[in-house]
Coordinates of N, CA and C in Angstrom, one line a residue:
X264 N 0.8 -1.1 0.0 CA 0.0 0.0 0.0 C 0.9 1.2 0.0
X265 N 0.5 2.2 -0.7 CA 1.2 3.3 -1.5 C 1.0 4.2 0.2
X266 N 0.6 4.9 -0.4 CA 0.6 6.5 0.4 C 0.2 6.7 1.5
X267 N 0.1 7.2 2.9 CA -0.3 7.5 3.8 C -0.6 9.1 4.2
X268 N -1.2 9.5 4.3 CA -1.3 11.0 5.2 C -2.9 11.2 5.2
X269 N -3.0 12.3 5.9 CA -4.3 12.6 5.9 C -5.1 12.7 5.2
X270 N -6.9 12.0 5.4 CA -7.5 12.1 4.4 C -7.7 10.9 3.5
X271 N -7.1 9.8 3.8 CA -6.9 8.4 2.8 C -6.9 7.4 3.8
X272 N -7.0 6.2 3.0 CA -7.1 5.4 3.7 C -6.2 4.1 2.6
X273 N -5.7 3.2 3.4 CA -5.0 2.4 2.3 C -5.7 0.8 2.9
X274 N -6.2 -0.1 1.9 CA -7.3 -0.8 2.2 C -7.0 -2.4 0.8
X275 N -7.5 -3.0 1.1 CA -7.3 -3.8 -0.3 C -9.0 -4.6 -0.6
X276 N -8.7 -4.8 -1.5 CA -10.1 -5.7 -2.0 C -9.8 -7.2 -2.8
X277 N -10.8 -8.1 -2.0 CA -10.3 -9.4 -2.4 C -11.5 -10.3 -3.2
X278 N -11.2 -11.3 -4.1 CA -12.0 -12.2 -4.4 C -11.5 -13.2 -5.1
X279 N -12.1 -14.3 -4.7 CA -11.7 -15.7 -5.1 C -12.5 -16.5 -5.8
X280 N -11.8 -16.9 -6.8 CA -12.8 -18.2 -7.0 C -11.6 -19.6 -7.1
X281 N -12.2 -20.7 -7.2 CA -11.4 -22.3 -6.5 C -10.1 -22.0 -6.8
X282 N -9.9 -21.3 -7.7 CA -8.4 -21.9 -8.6 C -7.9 -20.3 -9.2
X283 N -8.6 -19.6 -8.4 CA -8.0 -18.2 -9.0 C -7.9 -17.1 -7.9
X284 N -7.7 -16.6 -7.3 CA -7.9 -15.0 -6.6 C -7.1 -13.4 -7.2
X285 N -7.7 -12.7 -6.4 CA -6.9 -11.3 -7.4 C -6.9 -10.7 -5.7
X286 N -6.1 -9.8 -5.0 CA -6.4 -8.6 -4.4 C -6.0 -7.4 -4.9
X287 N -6.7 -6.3 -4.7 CA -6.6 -5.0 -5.7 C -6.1 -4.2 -4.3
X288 N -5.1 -3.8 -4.5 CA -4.5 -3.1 -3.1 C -4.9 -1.3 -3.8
X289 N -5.6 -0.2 -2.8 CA -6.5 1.3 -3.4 C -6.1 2.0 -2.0
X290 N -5.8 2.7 -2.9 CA -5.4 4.6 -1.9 C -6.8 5.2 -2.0
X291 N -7.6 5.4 -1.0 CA -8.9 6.1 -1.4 C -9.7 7.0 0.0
X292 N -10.4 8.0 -0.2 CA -10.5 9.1 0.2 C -11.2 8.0 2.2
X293 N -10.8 8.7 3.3 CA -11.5 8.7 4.7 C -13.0 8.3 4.1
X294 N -13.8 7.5 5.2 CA -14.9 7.6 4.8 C -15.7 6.4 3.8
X295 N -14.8 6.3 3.2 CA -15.5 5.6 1.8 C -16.0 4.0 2.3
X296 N -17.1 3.5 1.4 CA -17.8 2.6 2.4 C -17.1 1.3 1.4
X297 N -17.4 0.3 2.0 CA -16.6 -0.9 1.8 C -17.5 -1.2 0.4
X298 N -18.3 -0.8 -0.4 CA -19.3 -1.5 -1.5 C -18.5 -0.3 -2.9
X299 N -18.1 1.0 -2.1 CA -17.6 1.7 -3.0 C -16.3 1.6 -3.1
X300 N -15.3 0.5 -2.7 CA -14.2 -0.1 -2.7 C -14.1 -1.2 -3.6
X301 N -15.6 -2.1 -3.7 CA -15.4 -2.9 -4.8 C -15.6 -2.2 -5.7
X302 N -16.5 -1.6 -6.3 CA -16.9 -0.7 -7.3 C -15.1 -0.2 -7.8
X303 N -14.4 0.5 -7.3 CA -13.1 1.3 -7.6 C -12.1 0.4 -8.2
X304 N -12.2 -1.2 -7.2 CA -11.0 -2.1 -7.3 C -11.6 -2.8 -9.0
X305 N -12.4 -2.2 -9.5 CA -13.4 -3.1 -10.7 C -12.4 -4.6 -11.3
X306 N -13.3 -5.5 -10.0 CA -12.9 -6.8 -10.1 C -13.0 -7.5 -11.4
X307 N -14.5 -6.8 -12.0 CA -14.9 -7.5 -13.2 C -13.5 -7.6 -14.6
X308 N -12.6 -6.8 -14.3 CA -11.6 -7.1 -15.2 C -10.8 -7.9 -15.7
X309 N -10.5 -8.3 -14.0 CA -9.8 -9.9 -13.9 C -9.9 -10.6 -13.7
X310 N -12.3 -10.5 -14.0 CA -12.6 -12.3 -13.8 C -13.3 -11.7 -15.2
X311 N -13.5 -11.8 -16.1 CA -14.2 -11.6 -17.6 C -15.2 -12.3 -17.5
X312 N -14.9 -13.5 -16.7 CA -16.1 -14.9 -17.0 C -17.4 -14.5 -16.2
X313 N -17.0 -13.8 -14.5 CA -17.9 -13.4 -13.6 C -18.8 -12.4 -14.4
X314 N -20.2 -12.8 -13.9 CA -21.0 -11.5 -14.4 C -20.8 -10.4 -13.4
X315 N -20.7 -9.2 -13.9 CA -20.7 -8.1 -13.1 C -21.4 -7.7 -12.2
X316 N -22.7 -8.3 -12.1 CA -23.6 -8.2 -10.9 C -23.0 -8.7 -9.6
X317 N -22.5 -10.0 -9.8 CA -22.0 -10.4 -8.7 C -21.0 -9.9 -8.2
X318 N -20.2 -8.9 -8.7 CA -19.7 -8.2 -7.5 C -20.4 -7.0 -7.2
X319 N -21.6 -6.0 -7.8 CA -21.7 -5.4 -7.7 C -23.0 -5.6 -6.4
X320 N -23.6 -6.7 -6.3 CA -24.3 -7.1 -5.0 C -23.7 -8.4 -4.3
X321 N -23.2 -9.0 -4.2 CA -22.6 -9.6 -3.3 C -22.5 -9.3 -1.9
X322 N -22.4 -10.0 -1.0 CA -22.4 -10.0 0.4 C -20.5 -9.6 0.2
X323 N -20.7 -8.8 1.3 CA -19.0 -8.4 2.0 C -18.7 -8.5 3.1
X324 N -17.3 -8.7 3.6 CA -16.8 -9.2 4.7 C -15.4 -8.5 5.0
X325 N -15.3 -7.9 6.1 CA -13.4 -7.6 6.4 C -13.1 -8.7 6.9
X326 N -11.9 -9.5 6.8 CA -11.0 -10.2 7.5 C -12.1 -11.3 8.0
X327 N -12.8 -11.5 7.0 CA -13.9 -12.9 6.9 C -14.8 -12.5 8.3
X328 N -15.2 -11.3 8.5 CA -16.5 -11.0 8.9 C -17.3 -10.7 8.5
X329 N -18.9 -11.2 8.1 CA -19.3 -10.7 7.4 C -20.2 -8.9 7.6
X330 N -20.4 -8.1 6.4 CA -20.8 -6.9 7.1 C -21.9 -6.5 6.7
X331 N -23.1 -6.4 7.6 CA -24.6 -6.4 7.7 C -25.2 -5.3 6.8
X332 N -23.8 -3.7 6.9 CA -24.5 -3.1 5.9 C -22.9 -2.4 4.8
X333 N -22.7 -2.9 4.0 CA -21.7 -2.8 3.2 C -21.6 -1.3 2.9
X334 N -23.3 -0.5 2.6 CA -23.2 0.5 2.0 C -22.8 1.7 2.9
X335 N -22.5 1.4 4.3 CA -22.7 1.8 5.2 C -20.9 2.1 5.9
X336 N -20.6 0.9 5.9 CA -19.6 0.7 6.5 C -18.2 1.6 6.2
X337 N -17.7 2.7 6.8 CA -16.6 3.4 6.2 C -15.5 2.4 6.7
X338 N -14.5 2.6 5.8 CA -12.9 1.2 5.8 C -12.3 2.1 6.4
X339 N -11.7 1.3 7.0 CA -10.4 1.7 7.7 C -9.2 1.4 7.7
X340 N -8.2 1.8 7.9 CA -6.6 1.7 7.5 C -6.1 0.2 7.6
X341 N -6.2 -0.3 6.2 CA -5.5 -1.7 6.5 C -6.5 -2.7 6.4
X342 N -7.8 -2.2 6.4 CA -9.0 -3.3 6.0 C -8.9 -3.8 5.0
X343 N -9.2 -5.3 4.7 CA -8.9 -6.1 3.3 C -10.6 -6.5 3.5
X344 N -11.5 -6.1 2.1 CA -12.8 -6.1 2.0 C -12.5 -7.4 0.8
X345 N -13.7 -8.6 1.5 CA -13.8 -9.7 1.1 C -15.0 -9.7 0.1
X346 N -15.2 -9.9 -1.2 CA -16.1 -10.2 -1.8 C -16.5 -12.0 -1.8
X347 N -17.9 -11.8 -1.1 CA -18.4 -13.7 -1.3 C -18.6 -13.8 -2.3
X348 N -18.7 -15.0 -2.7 CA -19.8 -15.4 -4.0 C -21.0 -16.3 -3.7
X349 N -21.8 -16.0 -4.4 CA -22.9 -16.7 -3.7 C -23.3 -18.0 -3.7
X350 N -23.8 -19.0 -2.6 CA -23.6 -19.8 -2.4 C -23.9 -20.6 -3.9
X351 N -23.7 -21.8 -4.2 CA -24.4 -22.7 -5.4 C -25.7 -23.4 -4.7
X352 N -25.3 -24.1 -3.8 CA -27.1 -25.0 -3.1 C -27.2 -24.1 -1.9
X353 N -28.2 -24.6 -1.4 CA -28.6 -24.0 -0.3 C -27.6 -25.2 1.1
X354 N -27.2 -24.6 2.3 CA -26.5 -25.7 2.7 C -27.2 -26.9 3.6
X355 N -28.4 -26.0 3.9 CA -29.7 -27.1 4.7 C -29.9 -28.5 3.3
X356 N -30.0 -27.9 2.3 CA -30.0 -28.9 1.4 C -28.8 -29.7 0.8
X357 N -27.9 -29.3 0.6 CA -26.6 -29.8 0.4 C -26.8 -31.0 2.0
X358 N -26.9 -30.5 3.2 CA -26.8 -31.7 4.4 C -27.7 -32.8 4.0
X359 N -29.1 -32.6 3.5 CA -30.2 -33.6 3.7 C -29.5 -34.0 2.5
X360 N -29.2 -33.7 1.0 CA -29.1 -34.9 0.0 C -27.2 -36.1 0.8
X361 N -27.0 -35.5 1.0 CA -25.9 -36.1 1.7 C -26.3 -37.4 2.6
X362 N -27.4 -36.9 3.9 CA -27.9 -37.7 4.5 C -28.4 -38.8 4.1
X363 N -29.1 -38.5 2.6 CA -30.2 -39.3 1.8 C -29.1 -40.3 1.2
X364 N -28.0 -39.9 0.6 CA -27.1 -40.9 0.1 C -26.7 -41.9 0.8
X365 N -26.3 -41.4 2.2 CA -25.6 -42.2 2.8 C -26.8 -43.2 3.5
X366 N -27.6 -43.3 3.5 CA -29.0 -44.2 3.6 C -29.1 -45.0 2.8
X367 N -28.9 -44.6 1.7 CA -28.8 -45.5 0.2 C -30.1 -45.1 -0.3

């Protein structure tokens, strides 16, 4: 992370997928909320395959917490903002077909 002085904050933005991740390390103004961090880091570049929606609503997390209101939240010095992806099954379901297998 580049610069420090007043007025900035130095923060990174993360997202993964199985076999890939990127962090976008951003110099960006006090204040700024963790949804307008992905927006800046424009992840959509270095996944082409991802649709742009999903980062643009996705659930977010610092340091794998998740955060209730993204649009809300101003970053703070050194915050690495996690983009989720959304789940594939639901996991109540994912347990029961599991259950069901192992029953035969």
């Amino acid at each position: 992370m580049v610069a420090e002085g007043k007025g900035v904050v130095n923060v990174e933005v993360a997202f993964a997928l199985p076999h890939r991740q990127r962090i976008v390390s951003l110099t960006l103004p006090e204040g700024v909320s963790a949804r307008e961090a992905v927006r800046k880091a424009d992840l959509a570049q270095y996944f082409p395959d991802v649709p742009r929606e999903t980062f643009e609503n996705a659930a977010l997390g610092i340091f794998g917490k998740a955060l209730r209101d993204p649009d809300r939240y101003a970053l703070q010095e050194g915050d690495r903002v996690e983009v989720y992806r959304p789940l594939r099954i639901d996991p109540k379901a994912a347990r029961a077909a599991r259950a069901a297998d192992k029953q035969g």
